[in-house]
Short mmCIF file of C-alpha atoms and ligand atoms in Angstrom, two decimals:
data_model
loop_
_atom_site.label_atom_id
_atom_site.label_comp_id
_atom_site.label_asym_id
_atom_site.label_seq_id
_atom_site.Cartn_x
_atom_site.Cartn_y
_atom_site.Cartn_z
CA UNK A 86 8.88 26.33 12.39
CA UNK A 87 11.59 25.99 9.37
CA UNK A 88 10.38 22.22 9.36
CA UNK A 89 7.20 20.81 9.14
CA UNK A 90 6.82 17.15 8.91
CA UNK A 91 3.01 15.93 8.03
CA UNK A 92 2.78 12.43 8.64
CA UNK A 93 -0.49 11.43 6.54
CA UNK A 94 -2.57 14.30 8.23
CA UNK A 95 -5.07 14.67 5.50
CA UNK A 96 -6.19 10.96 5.08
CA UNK A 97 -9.57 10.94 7.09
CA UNK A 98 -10.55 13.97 5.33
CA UNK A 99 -12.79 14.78 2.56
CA UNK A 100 -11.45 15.97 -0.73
CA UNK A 101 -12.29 19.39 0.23
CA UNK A 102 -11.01 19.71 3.83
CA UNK A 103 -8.02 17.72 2.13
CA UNK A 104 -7.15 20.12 -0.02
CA UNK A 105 -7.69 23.12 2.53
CA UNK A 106 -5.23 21.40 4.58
CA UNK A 107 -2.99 21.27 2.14
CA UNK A 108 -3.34 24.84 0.76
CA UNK A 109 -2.81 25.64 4.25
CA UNK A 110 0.55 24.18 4.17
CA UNK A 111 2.06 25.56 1.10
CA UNK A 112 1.36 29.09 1.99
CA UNK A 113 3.28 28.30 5.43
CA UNK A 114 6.11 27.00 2.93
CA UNK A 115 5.98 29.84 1.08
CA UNK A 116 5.64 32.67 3.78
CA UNK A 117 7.97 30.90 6.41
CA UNK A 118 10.32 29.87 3.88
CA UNK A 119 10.34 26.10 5.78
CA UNK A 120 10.75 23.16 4.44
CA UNK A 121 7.99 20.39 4.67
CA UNK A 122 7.76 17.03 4.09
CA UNK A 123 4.88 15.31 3.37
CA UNK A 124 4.03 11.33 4.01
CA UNK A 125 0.96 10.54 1.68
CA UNK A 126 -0.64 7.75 -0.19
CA UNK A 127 -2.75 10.12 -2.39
CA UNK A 128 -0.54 11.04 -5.30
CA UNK A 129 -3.06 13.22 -6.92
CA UNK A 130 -2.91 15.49 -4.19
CA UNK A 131 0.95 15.21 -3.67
CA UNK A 132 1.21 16.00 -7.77
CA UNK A 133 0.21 19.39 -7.06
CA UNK A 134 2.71 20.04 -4.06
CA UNK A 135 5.46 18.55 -3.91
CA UNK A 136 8.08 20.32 -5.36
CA UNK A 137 10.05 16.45 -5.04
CA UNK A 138 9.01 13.08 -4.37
CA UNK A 139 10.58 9.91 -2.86
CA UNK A 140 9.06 6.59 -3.41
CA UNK A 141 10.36 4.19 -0.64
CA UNK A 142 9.47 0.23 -0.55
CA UNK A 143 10.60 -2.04 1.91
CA UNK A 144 12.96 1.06 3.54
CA UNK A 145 14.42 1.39 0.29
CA UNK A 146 14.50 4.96 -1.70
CA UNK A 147 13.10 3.06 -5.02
CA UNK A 148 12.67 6.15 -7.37
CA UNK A 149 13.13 9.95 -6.28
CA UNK A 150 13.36 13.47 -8.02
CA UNK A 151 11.18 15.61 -9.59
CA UNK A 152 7.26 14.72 -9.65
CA UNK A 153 7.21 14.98 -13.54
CA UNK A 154 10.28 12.48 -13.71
CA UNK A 155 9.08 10.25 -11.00
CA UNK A 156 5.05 9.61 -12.21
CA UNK A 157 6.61 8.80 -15.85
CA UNK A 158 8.06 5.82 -14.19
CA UNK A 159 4.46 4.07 -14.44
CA UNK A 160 5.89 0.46 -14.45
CA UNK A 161 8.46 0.95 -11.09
CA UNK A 162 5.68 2.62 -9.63
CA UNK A 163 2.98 -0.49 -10.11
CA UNK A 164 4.98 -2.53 -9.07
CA UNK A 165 5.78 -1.16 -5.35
CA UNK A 166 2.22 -0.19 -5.24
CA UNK A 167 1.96 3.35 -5.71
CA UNK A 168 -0.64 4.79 -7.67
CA UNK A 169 0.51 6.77 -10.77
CA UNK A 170 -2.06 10.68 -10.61
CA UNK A 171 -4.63 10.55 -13.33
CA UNK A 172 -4.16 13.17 -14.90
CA UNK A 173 -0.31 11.99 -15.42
CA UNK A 174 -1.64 8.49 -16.74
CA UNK A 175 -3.80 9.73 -19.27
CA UNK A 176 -0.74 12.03 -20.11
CA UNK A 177 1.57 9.14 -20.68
CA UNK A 178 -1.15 6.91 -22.29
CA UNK A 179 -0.95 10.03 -25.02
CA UNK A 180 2.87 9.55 -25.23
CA UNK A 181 3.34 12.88 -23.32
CA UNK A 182 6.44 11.85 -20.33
CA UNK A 183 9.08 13.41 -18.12
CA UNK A 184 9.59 16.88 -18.67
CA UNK A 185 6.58 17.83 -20.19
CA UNK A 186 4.23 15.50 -17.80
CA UNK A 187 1.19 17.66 -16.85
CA UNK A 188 0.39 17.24 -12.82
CA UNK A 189 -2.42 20.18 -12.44
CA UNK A 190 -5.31 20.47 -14.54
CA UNK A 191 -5.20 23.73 -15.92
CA UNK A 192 -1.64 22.39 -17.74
CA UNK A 193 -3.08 18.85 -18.52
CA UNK A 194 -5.53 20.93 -20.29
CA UNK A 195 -3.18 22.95 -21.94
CA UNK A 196 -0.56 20.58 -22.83
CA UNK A 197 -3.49 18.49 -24.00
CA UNK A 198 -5.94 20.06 -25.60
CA UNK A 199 -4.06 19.69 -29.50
CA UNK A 200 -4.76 16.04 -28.77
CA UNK A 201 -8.19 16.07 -27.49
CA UNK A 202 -9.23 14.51 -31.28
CA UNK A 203 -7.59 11.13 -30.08
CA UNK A 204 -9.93 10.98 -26.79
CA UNK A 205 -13.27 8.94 -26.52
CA UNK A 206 -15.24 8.51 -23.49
CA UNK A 207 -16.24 5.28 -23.09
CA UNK A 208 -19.87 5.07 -21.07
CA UNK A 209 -19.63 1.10 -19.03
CA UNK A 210 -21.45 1.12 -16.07
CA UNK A 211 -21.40 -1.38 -13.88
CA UNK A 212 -25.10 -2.53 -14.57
CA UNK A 213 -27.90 0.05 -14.47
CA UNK A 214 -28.32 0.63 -10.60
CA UNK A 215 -29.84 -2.47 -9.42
CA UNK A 216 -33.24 -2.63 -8.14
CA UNK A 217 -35.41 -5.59 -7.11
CA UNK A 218 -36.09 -6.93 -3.59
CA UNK A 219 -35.26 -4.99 -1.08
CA UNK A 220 -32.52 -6.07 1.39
CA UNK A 221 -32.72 -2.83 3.91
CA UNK A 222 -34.55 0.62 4.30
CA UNK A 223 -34.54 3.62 5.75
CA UNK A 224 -38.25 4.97 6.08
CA UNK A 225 -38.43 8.29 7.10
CA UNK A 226 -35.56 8.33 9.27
CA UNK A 227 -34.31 10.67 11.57
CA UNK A 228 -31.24 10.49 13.85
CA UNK A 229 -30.82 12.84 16.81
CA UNK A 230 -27.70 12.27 19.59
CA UNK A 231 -27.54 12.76 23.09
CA UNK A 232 -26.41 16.14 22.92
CA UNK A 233 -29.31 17.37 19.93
CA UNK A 234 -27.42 17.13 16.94
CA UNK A 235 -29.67 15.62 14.35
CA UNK A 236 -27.41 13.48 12.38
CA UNK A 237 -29.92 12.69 9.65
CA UNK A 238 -33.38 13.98 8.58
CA UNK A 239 -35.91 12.18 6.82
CA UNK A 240 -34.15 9.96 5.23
CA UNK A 241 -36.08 7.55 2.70
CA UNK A 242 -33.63 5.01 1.06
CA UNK A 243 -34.41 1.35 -0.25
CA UNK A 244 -30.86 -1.16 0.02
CA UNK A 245 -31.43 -3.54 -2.83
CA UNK A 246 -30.35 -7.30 -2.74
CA UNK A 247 -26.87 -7.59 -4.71
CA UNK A 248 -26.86 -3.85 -4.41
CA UNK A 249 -23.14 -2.30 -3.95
CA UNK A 250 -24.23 0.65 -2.52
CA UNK A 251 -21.41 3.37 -1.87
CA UNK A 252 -22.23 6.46 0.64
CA UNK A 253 -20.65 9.55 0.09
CA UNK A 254 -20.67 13.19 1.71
CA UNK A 255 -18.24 15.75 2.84
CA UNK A 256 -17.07 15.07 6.74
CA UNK A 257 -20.10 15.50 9.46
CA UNK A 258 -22.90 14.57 6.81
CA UNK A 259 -24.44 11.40 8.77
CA UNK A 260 -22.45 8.33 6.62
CA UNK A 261 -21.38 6.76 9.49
CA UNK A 262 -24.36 7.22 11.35
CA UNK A 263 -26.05 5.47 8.37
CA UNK A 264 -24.00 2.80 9.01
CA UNK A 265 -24.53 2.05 12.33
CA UNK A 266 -28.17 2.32 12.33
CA UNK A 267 -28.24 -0.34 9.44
CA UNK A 268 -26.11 -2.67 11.72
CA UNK A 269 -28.51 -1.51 14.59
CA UNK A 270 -25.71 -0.04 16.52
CA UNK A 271 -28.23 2.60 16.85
CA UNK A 272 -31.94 2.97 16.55
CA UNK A 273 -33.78 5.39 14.64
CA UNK A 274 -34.83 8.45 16.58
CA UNK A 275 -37.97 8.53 14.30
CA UNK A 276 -39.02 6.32 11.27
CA UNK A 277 -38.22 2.57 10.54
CA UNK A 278 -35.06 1.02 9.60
CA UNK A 279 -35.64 -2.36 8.35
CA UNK A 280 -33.01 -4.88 7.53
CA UNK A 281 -33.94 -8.39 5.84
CA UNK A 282 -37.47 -7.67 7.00
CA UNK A 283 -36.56 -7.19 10.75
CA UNK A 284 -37.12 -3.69 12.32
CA UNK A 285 -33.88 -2.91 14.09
CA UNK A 286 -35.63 -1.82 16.63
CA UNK A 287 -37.64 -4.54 17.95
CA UNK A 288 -35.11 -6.57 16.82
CA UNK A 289 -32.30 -8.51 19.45
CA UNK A 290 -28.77 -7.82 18.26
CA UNK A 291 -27.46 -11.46 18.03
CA UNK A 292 -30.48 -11.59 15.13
CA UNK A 293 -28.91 -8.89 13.50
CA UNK A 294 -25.26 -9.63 14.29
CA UNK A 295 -25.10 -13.09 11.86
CA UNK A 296 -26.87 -11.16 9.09
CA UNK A 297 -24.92 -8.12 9.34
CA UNK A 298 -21.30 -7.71 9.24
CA UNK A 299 -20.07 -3.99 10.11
CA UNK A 300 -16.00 -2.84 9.19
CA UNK A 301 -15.27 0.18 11.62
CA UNK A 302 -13.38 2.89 9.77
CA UNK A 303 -10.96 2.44 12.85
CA UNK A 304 -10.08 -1.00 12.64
CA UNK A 305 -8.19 -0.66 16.27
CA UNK A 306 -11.44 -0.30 17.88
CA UNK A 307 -11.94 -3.97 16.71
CA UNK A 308 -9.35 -6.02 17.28
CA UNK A 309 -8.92 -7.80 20.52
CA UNK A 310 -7.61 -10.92 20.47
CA UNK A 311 -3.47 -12.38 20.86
CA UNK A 312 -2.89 -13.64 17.09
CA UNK A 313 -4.88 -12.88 13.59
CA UNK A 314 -6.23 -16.45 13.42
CA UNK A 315 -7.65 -16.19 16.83
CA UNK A 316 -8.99 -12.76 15.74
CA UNK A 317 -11.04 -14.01 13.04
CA UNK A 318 -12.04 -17.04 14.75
CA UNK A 319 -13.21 -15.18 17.88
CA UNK A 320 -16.90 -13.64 16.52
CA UNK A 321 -17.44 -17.34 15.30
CA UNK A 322 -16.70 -19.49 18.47
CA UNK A 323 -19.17 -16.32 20.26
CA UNK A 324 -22.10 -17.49 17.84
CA UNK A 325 -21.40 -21.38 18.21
CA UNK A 326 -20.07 -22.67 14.79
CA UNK A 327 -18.24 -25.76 15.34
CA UNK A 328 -14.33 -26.13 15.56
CA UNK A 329 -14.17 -27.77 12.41
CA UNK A 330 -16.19 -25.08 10.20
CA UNK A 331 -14.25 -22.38 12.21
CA UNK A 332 -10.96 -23.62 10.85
CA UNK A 333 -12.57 -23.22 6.96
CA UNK A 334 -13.48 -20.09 7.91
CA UNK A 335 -10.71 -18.43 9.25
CA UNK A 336 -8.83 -19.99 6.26
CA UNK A 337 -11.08 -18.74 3.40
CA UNK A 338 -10.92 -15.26 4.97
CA UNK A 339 -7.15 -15.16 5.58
CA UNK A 340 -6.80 -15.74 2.32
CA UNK A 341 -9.71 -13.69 0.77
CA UNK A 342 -8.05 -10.51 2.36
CA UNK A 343 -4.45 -12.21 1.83
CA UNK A 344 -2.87 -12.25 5.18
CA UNK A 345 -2.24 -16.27 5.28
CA UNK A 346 1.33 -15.11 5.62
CA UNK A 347 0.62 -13.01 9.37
CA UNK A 348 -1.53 -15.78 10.54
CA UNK A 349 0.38 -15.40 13.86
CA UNK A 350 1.10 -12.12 14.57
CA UNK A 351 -0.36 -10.13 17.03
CA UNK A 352 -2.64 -7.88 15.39
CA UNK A 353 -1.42 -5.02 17.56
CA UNK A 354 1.24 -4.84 15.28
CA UNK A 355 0.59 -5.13 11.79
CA UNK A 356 0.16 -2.72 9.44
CA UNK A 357 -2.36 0.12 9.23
CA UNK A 358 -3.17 -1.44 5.85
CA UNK A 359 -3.29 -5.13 6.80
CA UNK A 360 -5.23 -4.09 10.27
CA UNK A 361 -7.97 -2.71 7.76
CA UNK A 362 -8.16 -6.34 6.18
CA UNK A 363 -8.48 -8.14 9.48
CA UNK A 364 -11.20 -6.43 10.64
CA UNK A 365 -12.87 -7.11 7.33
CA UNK A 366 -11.44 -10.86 7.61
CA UNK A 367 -13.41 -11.17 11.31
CA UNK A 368 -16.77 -9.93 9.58
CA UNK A 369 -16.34 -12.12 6.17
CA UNK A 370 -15.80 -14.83 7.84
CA UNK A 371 -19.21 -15.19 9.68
CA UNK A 372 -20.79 -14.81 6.21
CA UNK A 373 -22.66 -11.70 6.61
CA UNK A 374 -25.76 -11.53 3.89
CA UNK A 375 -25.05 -7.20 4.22
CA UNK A 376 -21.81 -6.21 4.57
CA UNK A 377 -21.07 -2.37 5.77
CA UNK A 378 -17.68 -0.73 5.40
CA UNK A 379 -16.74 2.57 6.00
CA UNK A 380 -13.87 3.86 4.77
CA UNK A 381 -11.68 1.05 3.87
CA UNK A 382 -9.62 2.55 1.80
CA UNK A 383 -8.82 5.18 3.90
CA UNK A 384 -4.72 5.01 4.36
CA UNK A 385 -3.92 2.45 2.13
CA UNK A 386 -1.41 2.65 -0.51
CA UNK A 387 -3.10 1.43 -3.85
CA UNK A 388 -2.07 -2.56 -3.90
CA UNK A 389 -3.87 -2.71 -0.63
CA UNK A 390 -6.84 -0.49 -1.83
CA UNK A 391 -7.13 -2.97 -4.94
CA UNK A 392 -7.47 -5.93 -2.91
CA UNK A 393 -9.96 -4.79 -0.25
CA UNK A 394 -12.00 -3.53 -2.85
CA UNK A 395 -11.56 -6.52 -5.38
CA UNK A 396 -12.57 -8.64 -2.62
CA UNK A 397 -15.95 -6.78 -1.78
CA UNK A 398 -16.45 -7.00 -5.51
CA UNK A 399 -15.69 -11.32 -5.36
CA UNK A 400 -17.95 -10.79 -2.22
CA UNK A 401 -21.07 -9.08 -3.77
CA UNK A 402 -20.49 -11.14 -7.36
CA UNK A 403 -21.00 -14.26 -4.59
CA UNK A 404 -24.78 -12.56 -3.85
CA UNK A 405 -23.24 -10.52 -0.93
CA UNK A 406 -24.83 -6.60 -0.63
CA UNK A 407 -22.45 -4.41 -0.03
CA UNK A 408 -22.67 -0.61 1.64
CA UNK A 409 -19.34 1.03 1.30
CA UNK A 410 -18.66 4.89 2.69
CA UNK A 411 -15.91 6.16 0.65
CA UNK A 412 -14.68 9.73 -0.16
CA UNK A 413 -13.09 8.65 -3.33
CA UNK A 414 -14.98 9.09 -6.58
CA UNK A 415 -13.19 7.26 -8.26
CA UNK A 416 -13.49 3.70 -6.44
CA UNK A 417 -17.43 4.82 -6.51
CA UNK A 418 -17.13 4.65 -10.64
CA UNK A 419 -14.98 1.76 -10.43
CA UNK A 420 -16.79 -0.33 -8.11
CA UNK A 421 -20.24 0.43 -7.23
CA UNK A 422 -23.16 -0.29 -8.52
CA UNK A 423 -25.12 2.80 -6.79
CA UNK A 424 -24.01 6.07 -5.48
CA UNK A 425 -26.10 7.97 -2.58
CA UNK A 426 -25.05 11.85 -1.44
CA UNK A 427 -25.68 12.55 1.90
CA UNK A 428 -25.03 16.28 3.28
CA UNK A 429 -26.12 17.69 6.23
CA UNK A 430 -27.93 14.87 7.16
CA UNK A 431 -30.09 14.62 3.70
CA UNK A 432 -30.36 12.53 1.15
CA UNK A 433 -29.29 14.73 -1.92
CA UNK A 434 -28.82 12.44 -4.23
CA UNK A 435 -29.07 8.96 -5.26
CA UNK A 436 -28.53 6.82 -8.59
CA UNK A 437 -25.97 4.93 -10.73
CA UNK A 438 -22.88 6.91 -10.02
CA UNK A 439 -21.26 8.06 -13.63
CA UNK A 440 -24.81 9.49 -14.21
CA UNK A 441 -25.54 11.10 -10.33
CA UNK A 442 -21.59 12.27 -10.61
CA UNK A 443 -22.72 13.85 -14.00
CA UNK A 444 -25.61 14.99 -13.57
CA UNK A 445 -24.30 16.81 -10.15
CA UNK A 446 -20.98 18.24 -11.88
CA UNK A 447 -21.38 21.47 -11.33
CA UNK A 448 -22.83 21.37 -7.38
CA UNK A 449 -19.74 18.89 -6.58
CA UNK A 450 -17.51 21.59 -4.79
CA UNK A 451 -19.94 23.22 -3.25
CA UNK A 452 -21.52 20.02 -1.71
CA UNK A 453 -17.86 19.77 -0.44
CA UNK A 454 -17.44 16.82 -2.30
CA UNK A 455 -14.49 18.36 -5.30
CA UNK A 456 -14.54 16.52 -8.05
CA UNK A 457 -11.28 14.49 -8.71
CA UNK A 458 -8.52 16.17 -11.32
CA UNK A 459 -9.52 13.82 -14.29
CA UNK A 460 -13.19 14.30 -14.22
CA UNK A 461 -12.36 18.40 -14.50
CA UNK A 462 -9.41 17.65 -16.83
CA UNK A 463 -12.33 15.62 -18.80
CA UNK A 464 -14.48 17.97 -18.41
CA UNK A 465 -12.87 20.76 -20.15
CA UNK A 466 -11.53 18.93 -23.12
CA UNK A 467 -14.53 16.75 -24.03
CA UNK A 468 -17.15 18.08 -21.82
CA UNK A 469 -18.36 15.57 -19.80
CA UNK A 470 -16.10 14.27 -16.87
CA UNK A 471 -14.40 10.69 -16.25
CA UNK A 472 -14.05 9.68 -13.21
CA UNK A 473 -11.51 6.63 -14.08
CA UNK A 474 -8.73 6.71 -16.11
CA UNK A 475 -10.06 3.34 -17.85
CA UNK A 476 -13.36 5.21 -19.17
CA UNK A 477 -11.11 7.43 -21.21
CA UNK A 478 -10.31 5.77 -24.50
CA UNK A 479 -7.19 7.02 -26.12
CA UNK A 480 -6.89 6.42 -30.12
CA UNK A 481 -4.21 6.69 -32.76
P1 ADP B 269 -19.95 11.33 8.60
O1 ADP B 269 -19.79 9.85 8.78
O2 ADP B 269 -20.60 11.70 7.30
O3 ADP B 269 -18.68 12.09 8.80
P2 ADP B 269 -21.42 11.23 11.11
O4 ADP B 269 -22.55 10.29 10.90
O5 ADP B 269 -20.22 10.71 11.83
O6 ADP B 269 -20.99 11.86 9.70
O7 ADP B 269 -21.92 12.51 11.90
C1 ADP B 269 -23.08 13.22 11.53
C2 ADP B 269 -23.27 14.37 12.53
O8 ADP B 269 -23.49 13.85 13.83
C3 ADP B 269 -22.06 15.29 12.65
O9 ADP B 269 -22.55 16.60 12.87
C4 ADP B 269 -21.35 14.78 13.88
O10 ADP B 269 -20.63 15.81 14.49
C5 ADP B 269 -22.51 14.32 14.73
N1 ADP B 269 -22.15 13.19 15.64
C6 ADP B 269 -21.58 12.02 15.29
N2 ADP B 269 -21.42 11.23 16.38
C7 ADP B 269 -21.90 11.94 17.44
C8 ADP B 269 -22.03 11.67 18.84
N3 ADP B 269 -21.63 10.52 19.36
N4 ADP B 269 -22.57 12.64 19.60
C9 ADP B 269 -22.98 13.82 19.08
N5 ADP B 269 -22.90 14.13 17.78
C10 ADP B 269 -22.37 13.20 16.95
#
């Protein structure tokens, strides 16, 4: 091929298998000579690869050129909703733009390291990890399919109450099975799972289903009905709430995920993006006291990333528990309160996540995991990694 067009191929993958894919790619560019173009939300990775970028809103070209020129354009860029790399914000926040604009980390940490003396870490967690009553549990839990894989092995984990728990784990580790056996989707093979005291397994699903609200990573496999109001109010005429309550429902969680403005489409045909936020609208809405999302990030540009996930934080600040399976590190620091590491089915792992992240540094790549640009960048100047660009504190 002299043309190869990759239409956000890489976004269900973990960082590692991302960046495989990617390497894969350039050294097709380079030995066929072809030309690719790549359609992406994660600008960290496109930094690195593209050799020219084109930022289009609305099916406008907003801002295009070179990567250097077009992440120094940190204001355009908010405001259509692109994210600016790390690496190239903490650049500009040190007055280094355009030209010069580092994009990998081995230059960030040249280019930077004569003005290392300005940079502070700054250490705020989002609590300590909570702890308290428990909310869920895994005891001793193993998961084995049909066809013998065992999907997870002895796993012992404790859900707290107010806990914002995220999962992460390279592609194949047992997250999502995690997930469904907490929304009893599926039972333990061995060992208990216990959620607000019942055991999923004696359990009947409607007991679980008002209790626990579950956001598929696909949100296609959960949307059925003709408009997005009827989607939302669909799980809630099924468990009997009463016209009137149904109506403040669907309106508090239209707005919540801010899609008052598709009310009436069908939601065959919104957006990837605003799909994702319906299928968290139908499970808000029944008031869920655990609320289990996986992925919900995944494909979003960053406006839409910022609202899901500032409305799981309104959610758990309102006494909601939330269990999040992410691949970004990042949204981990920013957001949760706990961190757990799955891989190959085990429990590797599990604590407030600056100080698991930390403490794991080193073992990050080869628990396929990678640590994002920053925390390396970070890592090599100062020694100790940041995962957000906000817990970098840039003086003088
Ligand atoms: P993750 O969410 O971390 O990617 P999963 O929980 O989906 O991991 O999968 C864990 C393991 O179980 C993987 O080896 C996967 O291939 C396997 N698996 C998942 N679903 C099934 C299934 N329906 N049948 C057989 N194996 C499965």
């Amino acid at each position: 091929y002299k043309r190869q067009i990759v239409d956000e191929a890489t976004s269900d993958l973990d960082p590692l298998g991302k960046r495989e894919v990617l390497e894969v790619i350039e050294q097709l560019r380079e030995e066929s000579k072809s030309t690719v173009v790549i359609v992406d939300h994660n600008t960290d990775d496109l930094a690195r690869f593209a050799d020219r970028l084109v930022v289009l809103d609305g099916g406008r070209v907003v801002l295009e050129g070179d990567p250097r020129y077009v992440f120094s354009m940190a204001r355009e860029l908010e405001a259509v909703g692109v994210r600016v790399p790390q690496i190239a914000a903490l650049a500009s926040k040190l007055g280094v733009t355009d030209g010069a604009l580092p994009l990998a980390v081995d230059e960030a940490v040249r280019i930077l390291a004569p003005l290392k003396h300005r940079l502070a870490l700054r250490t705020a967690q989002n609590g300590t990890g909570t702890r308290g009553p428990s909310i869920a549990e895994f005891i001793d839990v193993w998961y084995e399919y049909e066809d013998g894989t065992v999907a997870l092995r002895s796993l012992n984990l404790k859900i707290f109450e107010g806990d914002f728990l995220a999962i992460v784990g390279p592609n194949g580790s047992g997250k999502t099975t995690m997930a469904k056996l907490l929304t009893g989707l599926l039972k333990p093979s061995r060992g208990v799972v216990k959620v607000l005291g019942l055991d999923t397994k004696t359990s009947r699903p409607s007991q679980l289903a008002r209790l626990v609200g579950y956001v598929f990573q696909n949100p296609d496999h959960q949307l059925i009905c003709d408009t997005v109001e009827d989607e939302i109010a669909f799980p809630l005429r099924s468990l009997g709430f009463s016209e009137e309550e149904i109506r403040k429902r669907v309106e508090w969680a239209l707005k919540v995920v801010g899609l008052e403005g598709v009310r009436r489409e069908p939601p065959f045909f919104l957006s990837k993006g605003e799909k994702q936020r319906l299928a968290l609208a139908t499970v808000l809405a029944v008031g869920p006291k655990l609320l289990v999302v996986d992925e919900p990030t995944t494909g979003q540009d960053e406006r839409c990333s910022r609202m899901i996930m500032d409305a799981l934080r309104g959610l758990n600040e309102r006494g909601v528990t939330v269990v999040m399976i992410t691949h970004d590190m990042r949204l981990v620091c920013e957001y949760a309160k706990r961190v757990a590491i799955l891989r190959g089915g085990e429990l590797v792992a599990e604590g407030v996540p600056r100080e698991v992240f930390e403490r794991l540094f080193d073992t990050l790549e080869e628990m396929g995991l990678g640590a994002p640009p920053l925390a390396k960048l970070m890592k090599k100047l100062l020694g100790k990694p940041a995962f957000t660009v906000g817990e970098v504190e840039v003086n003088g």
